[in-house]
Amino acid sequence: MFDFVDSSSCLGKPAIRSTVARRPFKFQNRVVIPLPPLLLFQVTMTPENLDEVFSVPSTCPPEKRTNVQKTLNLMKEHVIARNGQTYNWTIRDFDIGCPLGRGKFGRVYLAREKSTKYMVALKLLYKSELVKSRLEKQVLREIEIQTHLRHPNILSLLTYFYDSSRIYLVLEFAARGELYKHLQQQPHGRFAEPEAAKYVYQVADALRHCHLYKVIHRDIKPENLLLDARGNIKLADFGWSVHAPSSKRKTMCGTLDYLPPEMVLGREYDERVDFWCLGVLCYEFLVGRPPFESSQQDDTYRRIQAVDVKYPDHVRPLARDLISKLLRKNPFDRLPLEDVKIHSWIVSQKAMAK
């Protein structure tokens, strides 16, 4: 079980070191039921559809229905009490649990909304560190983008608030944590084909949703993918994302091993940079390391520009075909995301995923 304490006693100082390992959680046969948390944290609801929205899902196991309905009723009462007004959230509305991770500008904690006991991830960003690094606009952009993206495979930003020293992002809690940790724990450090295909399909679908709203993620990698309680992908960390209605950008950003040729060469680019990253991701899922990884940074740049991909023997022809169609130097030659989802390797392997 989780231990929670009062929010005023456990929020630490700004973290300086990079991300630490996510602590494993033991659910002890708990069944996690999908609830409508967005409605708890959003602004208004009409009275006529409250009963329908806060009803127990049909997929809920019979033995869990009573407890789930109690939680839903608490959520509904919370919404009704606002009388259509915006609720001003503060840190006092949450009990704080164990740290889930830390970064240069703050920490992420497991948290629980006090009135409903609904669990969330609470990301704390320290204003002083953001100002020092001149990242204020980047954080505002991250909030703006993630607030408007609603998709089963995108981590939901439920709400946000701030005080004199911190910005708080209330995020959906992805119970199984970072996908990267699961990748490292696999035999030979790589996923079996069915799991890899399932994850690539879900990331492709999430990216397609982003692109429909003119959002380029620009930092796809296993560390920025989480797993929910059912083992499904949650695309997270929109810190390098950009809303680009004009499509063309020139900023070089992201992670070295995942940079596409057009970024390395300093050229304009569009949402097709995410296609390239998906190809690198698929390769890493199946091999356990990125395709252009080198001991020297200049060698990595050279291999990216040459699209120098070497496949181990265990990577089968259909998987190679998909990867090769995403890792094309010319962005316009890369396989569109809709075609990724129906590629023969994805269709055949995804059907066997757990």
Coordinates of C-alpha atoms in Angstrom, one line a residue:
M1 CA 0.0 0.0 0.0
F2 CA 1.0 3.6 -0.4
D3 CA 2.0 5.9 2.5
F4 CA 0.7 9.4 2.3
V5 CA 1.6 12.4 4.5
D6 CA 0.4 15.9 4.8
S7 CA 1.5 18.0 1.8
S8 CA 3.1 20.7 4.0
S9 CA 5.8 18.5 5.5
C10 CA 7.5 16.6 2.7
L11 CA 8.2 18.8 -0.3
G12 CA 11.9 19.0 -0.7
K13 CA 14.4 21.6 -2.2
P14 CA 15.0 21.9 -5.9
A15 CA 16.7 18.9 -7.3
I16 CA 20.0 19.4 -9.2
R17 CA 20.7 15.9 -10.5
S18 CA 19.1 14.2 -13.5
T19 CA 16.2 11.7 -13.4
V20 CA 16.5 8.9 -10.8
A21 CA 15.0 5.4 -11.1
R22 CA 11.3 5.2 -10.5
R23 CA 10.4 3.2 -7.5
P24 CA 8.5 0.0 -8.2
F25 CA 5.0 -0.2 -6.9
K26 CA 3.3 -3.3 -5.6
F27 CA -0.4 -3.3 -6.1
Q28 CA -1.1 -6.5 -4.2
N29 CA -3.9 -7.7 -6.5
R30 CA -5.6 -4.3 -6.7
V31 CA -7.8 -3.7 -9.7
V32 CA -7.3 -0.2 -11.1
I33 CA -10.6 1.1 -12.6
P34 CA -10.8 3.8 -15.2
L35 CA -12.5 6.9 -13.6
P36 CA -13.3 10.3 -15.1
P37 CA -10.6 12.3 -13.3
L38 CA -10.6 15.0 -15.9
L39 CA -14.1 16.0 -14.8
L40 CA -12.9 16.4 -11.3
F41 CA -10.2 18.8 -12.3
Q42 CA -11.9 20.7 -15.1
V43 CA -14.1 23.7 -14.9
T44 CA -17.8 23.1 -15.5
M45 CA -20.2 20.3 -16.0
T46 CA -23.9 20.4 -16.8
P47 CA -26.2 18.9 -14.2
E48 CA -28.2 16.7 -16.7
N49 CA -25.3 14.5 -17.6
L50 CA -23.6 14.1 -14.2
D51 CA -25.3 10.8 -13.4
E52 CA -24.3 9.3 -16.8
V53 CA -20.7 10.5 -16.6
F54 CA -20.2 9.3 -13.0
S55 CA -21.6 5.9 -13.5
V56 CA -19.6 2.7 -12.9
P57 CA -17.9 1.4 -16.1
S58 CA -19.4 -1.8 -17.5
T59 CA -15.9 -3.4 -17.4
C60 CA -15.7 -3.0 -13.6
P61 CA -15.4 -6.4 -11.8
P62 CA -18.6 -7.0 -9.7
E63 CA -16.6 -7.2 -6.4
K64 CA -15.2 -3.7 -7.0
R65 CA -18.4 -1.9 -8.0
T66 CA -19.4 -0.7 -4.6
N67 CA -16.0 1.0 -3.8
V68 CA -15.8 2.4 -7.3
Q69 CA -19.3 3.9 -7.1
K70 CA -18.3 5.6 -3.7
T71 CA -15.3 7.3 -5.4
L72 CA -17.4 8.4 -8.3
N73 CA -20.1 9.8 -6.0
L74 CA -17.4 11.8 -4.2
M75 CA -16.2 13.2 -7.5
K76 CA -19.7 14.1 -8.5
E77 CA -20.3 15.9 -5.2
H78 CA -17.1 17.8 -5.6
V79 CA -18.1 19.0 -9.1
I80 CA -21.7 19.9 -7.9
A81 CA -20.3 21.9 -5.0
R82 CA -18.5 24.2 -7.4
N83 CA -21.9 25.3 -8.9
G84 CA -20.2 25.8 -12.3
Q85 CA -17.4 27.9 -10.9
T86 CA -13.7 27.4 -11.5
Y87 CA -12.1 25.7 -8.5
N88 CA -8.7 27.1 -7.4
W89 CA -6.6 24.1 -6.6
T90 CA -3.8 24.4 -4.0
I91 CA -1.2 22.0 -2.6
R92 CA -3.5 21.7 0.5
D93 CA -5.9 19.7 -1.7
F94 CA -3.4 16.8 -1.9
D95 CA -1.8 14.3 0.3
I96 CA 1.8 13.7 -0.9
G97 CA 3.3 10.2 -1.3
C98 CA 6.7 8.9 -2.3
P99 CA 8.9 10.6 -5.0
L100 CA 8.5 9.1 -8.5
G101 CA 11.4 10.9 -10.0
R102 CA 13.4 14.1 -10.0
G103 CA 14.9 16.4 -12.6
K104 CA 16.9 19.6 -12.8
F105 CA 14.0 21.9 -12.1
G106 CA 11.9 19.9 -9.6
R107 CA 10.4 16.6 -8.6
V108 CA 7.5 14.3 -9.3
Y109 CA 5.5 12.8 -6.4
L110 CA 2.7 10.3 -6.1
A111 CA -0.2 12.3 -4.7
R112 CA -3.8 11.8 -3.7
E113 CA -6.6 14.3 -3.9
K114 CA -8.0 14.5 -0.4
S115 CA -11.7 14.6 -0.9
T116 CA -11.9 11.6 -3.4
K117 CA -8.7 9.8 -2.7
Y118 CA -8.0 9.8 -6.4
M119 CA -4.3 9.2 -7.1
V120 CA -2.3 11.4 -9.4
A121 CA 1.3 12.3 -10.2
L122 CA 2.2 15.8 -9.0
K123 CA 5.0 17.5 -10.8
L124 CA 6.7 20.4 -9.0
L125 CA 8.7 22.9 -11.0
Y126 CA 10.7 25.5 -9.1
K127 CA 10.3 29.0 -10.5
S128 CA 13.8 30.2 -9.5
E129 CA 15.4 27.3 -11.5
L130 CA 13.2 28.0 -14.5
V131 CA 14.0 31.7 -14.5
K132 CA 17.8 31.0 -14.1
S133 CA 17.7 28.7 -17.1
R134 CA 15.4 31.0 -19.1
L135 CA 12.8 28.2 -19.6
E136 CA 9.7 30.1 -18.5
K137 CA 8.3 30.1 -22.1
Q138 CA 9.1 26.5 -22.6
V139 CA 7.1 25.5 -19.4
L140 CA 4.1 27.6 -20.5
R141 CA 4.2 26.0 -23.9
E142 CA 4.3 22.5 -22.3
I143 CA 1.3 23.3 -20.2
E144 CA -0.6 24.8 -23.1
I145 CA 0.1 21.9 -25.4
Q146 CA -0.6 19.0 -22.9
T147 CA -3.8 20.6 -21.6
H148 CA -5.3 20.4 -25.1
L149 CA -4.2 16.8 -26.0
R150 CA -6.7 14.1 -25.0
H151 CA -5.9 10.6 -26.2
P152 CA -5.8 7.2 -24.5
N153 CA -2.0 6.9 -25.2
I154 CA -1.1 10.5 -24.1
L155 CA -0.5 11.3 -20.4
S156 CA -3.2 13.7 -19.3
L157 CA -2.4 17.0 -17.7
L158 CA -5.5 17.2 -15.4
T159 CA -4.9 20.7 -14.1
Y160 CA -2.1 23.0 -12.8
F161 CA -1.7 25.7 -10.2
Y162 CA 1.1 27.7 -8.6
D163 CA 2.3 29.6 -5.6
S164 CA 5.1 32.1 -4.9
S165 CA 7.9 29.6 -5.5
R166 CA 6.6 26.6 -7.4
I167 CA 4.4 25.6 -10.4
Y168 CA 2.4 22.3 -9.8
L169 CA 1.3 20.1 -12.7
V170 CA -1.4 17.5 -11.8
L171 CA -0.8 14.6 -14.1
E172 CA -2.5 11.3 -14.7
F173 CA -0.7 8.6 -12.7
A174 CA 0.9 5.9 -14.9
A175 CA 1.1 3.0 -12.4
R176 CA 3.7 0.9 -14.1
G177 CA 6.2 3.7 -14.6
E178 CA 8.8 4.3 -17.2
L179 CA 8.9 2.0 -20.2
Y180 CA 12.7 2.3 -20.3
K181 CA 13.0 0.5 -17.0
H182 CA 10.8 -2.4 -18.4
L183 CA 13.0 -2.5 -21.5
Q184 CA 16.2 -2.8 -19.3
Q185 CA 14.6 -5.7 -17.4
Q186 CA 13.8 -7.8 -20.4
P187 CA 15.9 -10.8 -21.4
H188 CA 18.8 -9.5 -23.5
G189 CA 17.5 -5.9 -22.8
R190 CA 15.0 -5.9 -25.6
F191 CA 11.3 -6.5 -26.0
A192 CA 9.8 -9.5 -27.8
E193 CA 8.2 -8.7 -31.1
P194 CA 4.5 -8.7 -30.0
E195 CA 5.2 -6.2 -27.2
A196 CA 7.4 -4.0 -29.4
A197 CA 4.7 -3.9 -32.1
K198 CA 2.0 -3.1 -29.6
Y199 CA 4.1 -0.2 -28.2
V200 CA 5.0 1.2 -31.6
Y201 CA 1.4 1.1 -32.7
Q202 CA 0.3 3.0 -29.6
V203 CA 3.1 5.6 -30.0
A204 CA 2.2 6.0 -33.7
D205 CA -1.5 6.6 -32.8
A206 CA -0.5 9.1 -30.1
L207 CA 1.8 11.0 -32.4
R208 CA -0.9 11.1 -35.1
H209 CA -3.2 12.8 -32.6
C210 CA -0.5 15.3 -31.8
H211 CA 0.1 16.1 -35.5
L212 CA -3.7 16.6 -36.0
Y213 CA -3.4 19.5 -33.6
K214 CA -0.1 20.7 -35.2
V215 CA 2.0 19.6 -32.3
I216 CA 5.5 18.1 -32.9
H217 CA 6.8 16.2 -29.9
R218 CA 10.5 16.2 -30.9
D219 CA 11.7 14.0 -28.0
I220 CA 10.4 10.5 -28.5
K221 CA 12.4 7.9 -26.6
P222 CA 11.7 5.1 -24.1
E223 CA 12.4 7.5 -21.1
N224 CA 9.5 9.7 -22.2
L225 CA 7.0 6.8 -22.4
L226 CA 5.1 5.5 -19.4
L227 CA 2.9 2.5 -18.9
D228 CA -0.5 2.6 -17.2
A229 CA -1.9 -0.1 -14.9
R230 CA -3.0 -2.2 -17.9
G231 CA 0.4 -2.0 -19.6
N232 CA -0.6 0.6 -22.3
I233 CA 1.6 3.4 -23.5
K234 CA 1.3 6.9 -22.1
L235 CA 3.3 9.5 -24.2
A236 CA 4.7 12.0 -21.7
D237 CA 7.2 14.9 -21.2
F238 CA 6.2 17.6 -23.7
G239 CA 9.0 19.8 -22.6
W240 CA 10.5 20.0 -26.1
S241 CA 7.2 19.9 -27.9
V242 CA 6.1 22.8 -30.1
H243 CA 2.8 23.9 -31.6
A244 CA 3.7 24.6 -35.2
P245 CA 0.8 25.7 -37.4
S246 CA 3.2 26.7 -40.1
S247 CA 4.9 23.3 -39.7
K248 CA 8.4 24.5 -40.3
R249 CA 11.0 24.7 -37.5
K250 CA 14.8 25.0 -37.2
T251 CA 15.5 24.5 -33.5
M252 CA 17.8 21.6 -32.7
C253 CA 16.5 19.8 -29.7
G254 CA 15.7 16.3 -28.3
T255 CA 18.1 13.4 -27.6
L256 CA 21.3 12.9 -29.5
D257 CA 20.7 9.2 -30.6
Y258 CA 17.2 10.1 -31.8
L259 CA 18.1 13.3 -33.8
P260 CA 16.9 13.1 -37.5
P261 CA 19.3 14.1 -40.3
E262 CA 17.5 17.4 -41.0
M263 CA 18.1 18.6 -37.4
V264 CA 21.8 17.5 -37.5
L265 CA 22.2 19.4 -40.7
G266 CA 20.5 22.5 -39.3
R267 CA 17.7 22.5 -41.9
E268 CA 14.0 23.3 -41.5
Y269 CA 11.9 20.4 -40.4
D270 CA 8.2 19.5 -39.7
E271 CA 6.3 16.8 -38.0
R272 CA 8.1 14.1 -40.0
V273 CA 11.0 14.4 -37.4
D274 CA 8.7 12.3 -35.2
F275 CA 8.4 9.6 -37.9
W276 CA 12.2 9.3 -37.8
C277 CA 12.2 9.0 -34.0
L278 CA 9.5 6.3 -34.2
G279 CA 11.9 4.3 -36.4
V280 CA 14.7 4.7 -33.9
L281 CA 12.4 3.7 -31.1
C282 CA 11.2 0.6 -32.9
Y283 CA 14.9 -0.4 -33.5
E284 CA 15.7 0.2 -29.8
F285 CA 12.7 -1.9 -28.7
L286 CA 14.0 -4.9 -30.8
V287 CA 17.7 -4.5 -30.3
G288 CA 18.1 -2.9 -26.9
R289 CA 20.0 0.2 -28.1
P290 CA 19.5 3.0 -30.6
P291 CA 20.8 2.3 -34.2
F292 CA 23.3 5.2 -34.4
E293 CA 24.8 4.9 -30.9
S294 CA 28.5 5.5 -30.9
S295 CA 31.2 6.2 -28.3
Q296 CA 31.9 9.6 -29.9
Q297 CA 29.3 12.3 -30.6
D298 CA 30.8 13.1 -34.0
D299 CA 30.5 9.5 -35.0
T300 CA 26.8 9.5 -34.0
Y301 CA 26.2 12.6 -36.2
R302 CA 28.0 10.9 -39.1
R303 CA 26.0 7.7 -38.8
I304 CA 22.7 9.6 -38.6
Q305 CA 23.5 11.6 -41.8
A306 CA 24.5 8.5 -43.6
V307 CA 21.5 6.5 -42.2
D308 CA 24.1 3.9 -41.2
V309 CA 21.8 1.2 -39.8
K310 CA 23.2 -2.3 -38.9
Y311 CA 20.6 -5.0 -38.0
P312 CA 21.5 -7.9 -35.7
D313 CA 20.5 -11.3 -37.1
H314 CA 17.5 -11.7 -34.8
V315 CA 15.7 -8.7 -36.3
R316 CA 13.4 -10.3 -38.9
P317 CA 12.7 -9.0 -42.4
L318 CA 9.3 -7.5 -41.8
A319 CA 10.5 -5.5 -38.8
R320 CA 13.5 -4.3 -40.8
D321 CA 11.1 -3.3 -43.5
L322 CA 9.2 -1.0 -41.2
I323 CA 12.3 0.5 -39.6
S324 CA 13.9 1.2 -43.0
K325 CA 10.7 2.9 -44.2
L326 CA 10.8 5.3 -41.2
L327 CA 14.6 5.9 -41.2
R328 CA 14.7 7.7 -44.6
K329 CA 17.0 10.7 -45.0
N330 CA 14.4 12.5 -47.1
P331 CA 11.6 13.3 -44.6
F332 CA 9.0 13.0 -47.4
D333 CA 10.0 9.4 -48.1
R334 CA 9.2 8.3 -44.5
L335 CA 6.2 6.1 -43.9
P336 CA 3.1 8.0 -42.7
L337 CA 1.8 7.1 -39.3
E338 CA -1.4 5.7 -40.6
D339 CA 0.6 3.3 -42.7
V340 CA 2.8 2.4 -39.8
K341 CA -0.4 1.2 -37.9
I342 CA -1.4 -1.1 -40.7
H343 CA 2.1 -2.3 -41.6
S344 CA 2.3 -6.1 -41.9
W345 CA 4.8 -6.5 -39.0
I346 CA 2.6 -4.4 -36.7
V347 CA -0.6 -6.2 -37.6
S348 CA 0.8 -9.7 -37.3
Q349 CA 2.8 -9.2 -34.1
K350 CA 0.4 -6.8 -32.2
A351 CA -2.3 -9.5 -32.3
M352 CA -0.1 -11.7 -30.1
A353 CA 0.8 -9.1 -27.5
K354 CA -0.3 -9.7 -23.9

